[in-house]
Tab-separated table of C-alpha atoms in Angstrom:
chain	number	residue	atom	x	y	z
A	1	UNK	CA	-17.715	20.728	1.444
A	2	UNK	CA	-13.946	21.086	1.935
A	3	UNK	CA	-11.885	18.275	0.446
A	4	UNK	CA	-11.239	15.321	2.744
A	5	UNK	CA	-8.359	14.223	0.538
A	6	UNK	CA	-6.455	15.569	-2.436
A	7	UNK	CA	-4.597	13.939	-5.298
A	8	UNK	CA	-1.877	15.878	-7.109
A	9	UNK	CA	-0.511	14.308	-10.278
A	10	UNK	CA	2.800	15.612	-11.617
A	11	UNK	CA	3.188	15.305	-15.384
A	12	UNK	CA	5.893	16.357	-17.804
A	13	UNK	CA	5.722	17.295	-21.471
A	14	UNK	CA	6.876	14.411	-23.629
A	15	UNK	CA	6.278	11.827	-20.881
A	16	UNK	CA	4.862	8.746	-22.656
A	17	UNK	CA	3.125	7.388	-19.526
A	18	UNK	CA	1.619	10.631	-18.233
A	19	UNK	CA	-1.586	10.580	-20.353
A	20	UNK	CA	-2.471	7.080	-19.120
A	21	UNK	CA	-1.759	8.036	-15.503
A	22	UNK	CA	-3.878	11.185	-15.883
A	23	UNK	CA	-6.780	9.144	-17.280
A	24	UNK	CA	-6.656	6.648	-14.386
A	25	UNK	CA	-6.383	9.343	-11.711
A	26	UNK	CA	-9.128	11.466	-13.290
A	27	UNK	CA	-11.530	8.485	-13.384
A	28	UNK	CA	-10.922	7.795	-9.696
A	29	UNK	CA	-11.198	11.497	-8.806
A	30	UNK	CA	-14.580	11.758	-10.523
A	31	UNK	CA	-15.822	8.572	-8.866
A	32	UNK	CA	-14.984	9.834	-5.362
A	33	UNK	CA	-15.587	13.564	-5.831
A	34	UNK	CA	-18.842	13.495	-3.847
A	35	UNK	CA	-16.990	11.745	-1.013
A	36	UNK	CA	-14.622	14.705	-0.675
A	37	UNK	CA	-11.777	13.863	-3.061
A	38	UNK	CA	-10.201	16.665	-5.078
A	39	UNK	CA	-7.713	16.356	-7.938
A	40	UNK	CA	-5.127	18.581	-9.534
A	41	UNK	CA	-2.769	17.955	-12.426
A	42	UNK	CA	0.510	19.854	-12.151
A	43	UNK	CA	2.661	20.481	-15.201
A	44	UNK	CA	6.310	20.566	-14.213
A	45	UNK	CA	7.291	23.271	-16.692
A	46	UNK	CA	5.189	25.890	-14.921
A	47	UNK	CA	6.657	27.958	-12.084
A	48	UNK	CA	4.242	26.396	-9.614
A	49	UNK	CA	5.050	22.937	-10.948
A	50	UNK	CA	8.769	23.539	-10.514
A	51	UNK	CA	8.302	24.764	-6.933
A	52	UNK	CA	6.089	21.835	-5.968
A	53	UNK	CA	8.407	19.327	-7.651
A	54	UNK	CA	11.306	20.580	-5.539
A	55	UNK	CA	9.238	20.772	-2.356
A	56	UNK	CA	8.026	17.167	-2.650
A	57	UNK	CA	11.169	15.770	-4.297
A	58	UNK	CA	9.359	14.744	-7.484
A	59	UNK	CA	11.814	13.846	-10.242
A	60	UNK	CA	10.092	10.897	-11.963
A	61	UNK	CA	6.996	11.367	-14.091
A	62	UNK	CA	4.197	10.686	-13.648
A	63	UNK	CA	4.153	10.926	-9.852
A	64	UNK	CA	0.998	11.021	-7.764
A	65	UNK	CA	0.893	12.573	-4.296
A	66	UNK	CA	-1.986	11.742	-1.962
A	67	UNK	CA	-2.859	14.146	0.868
A	68	UNK	CA	-5.333	13.784	3.711
A	69	UNK	CA	-7.822	16.485	4.714
A	70	UNK	CA	-5.228	18.108	6.981
A	71	UNK	CA	-2.809	18.520	4.078
A	72	UNK	CA	-0.426	15.779	5.230
A	73	UNK	CA	1.259	13.732	2.530
A	74	UNK	CA	0.060	10.141	2.939
A	75	UNK	CA	1.354	8.423	-0.208
A	76	UNK	CA	3.649	9.000	-3.172
A	77	UNK	CA	3.254	6.793	-6.246
A	78	UNK	CA	5.672	6.970	-9.181
A	79	UNK	CA	4.590	5.634	-12.559
A	80	UNK	CA	1.105	4.729	-13.754
A	81	UNK	CA	-0.970	3.651	-10.751
A	82	UNK	CA	-3.099	0.525	-10.888
A	83	UNK	CA	-6.753	1.541	-10.814
A	84	UNK	CA	-7.619	-1.113	-8.199
A	85	UNK	CA	-4.738	-0.191	-5.895
A	86	UNK	CA	-5.479	3.519	-6.265
A	87	UNK	CA	-9.163	2.969	-5.407
A	88	UNK	CA	-8.191	1.129	-2.230
A	89	UNK	CA	-5.745	3.861	-1.209
A	90	UNK	CA	-8.343	6.581	-1.891
A	91	UNK	CA	-10.980	4.711	0.123
A	92	UNK	CA	-8.553	4.404	3.048
A	93	UNK	CA	-7.701	8.092	2.775
A	94	UNK	CA	-11.382	9.081	2.754
A	95	UNK	CA	-12.249	6.731	5.626
A	96	UNK	CA	-14.477	4.592	3.401
A	97	UNK	CA	-12.373	1.474	4.059
A	98	UNK	CA	-10.660	0.193	7.171
A	99	UNK	CA	-7.004	-0.809	7.055
A	100	UNK	CA	-6.624	-4.529	6.423
A	101	UNK	CA	-5.134	-5.303	9.840
A	102	UNK	CA	-7.958	-3.594	11.705
A	103	UNK	CA	-10.412	-6.034	10.140
A	104	UNK	CA	-8.618	-9.024	11.638
A	105	UNK	CA	-7.015	-7.854	14.872
A	106	UNK	CA	-9.325	-6.662	17.642
A	107	UNK	CA	-7.998	-3.563	19.369
A	108	UNK	CA	-7.604	-3.850	23.110
A	109	UNK	CA	-7.992	-0.936	25.434
């Protein structure tokens, strides 16, 4: 099954917060893998890491990018993400959760 969403975590050598961020993101990625979530860790010292850092204007580490199934960037989180907040964002991205407002406001046609 093609990924319905993708997480890309940018890490840098010597970054004191990157291992914790990687652990949080990896736990969430494993939990939602069967729902179509994929995960990649990008090291900024590699050529690919440098290119992607420039392309997405990543200059703080760790930084997490969240993409939908069409490859559109939907969220950018700098620092160590909260596991609860990240779960909610992933569930929204995968269509497993409705946006908060849609639960309270009926849509009119």
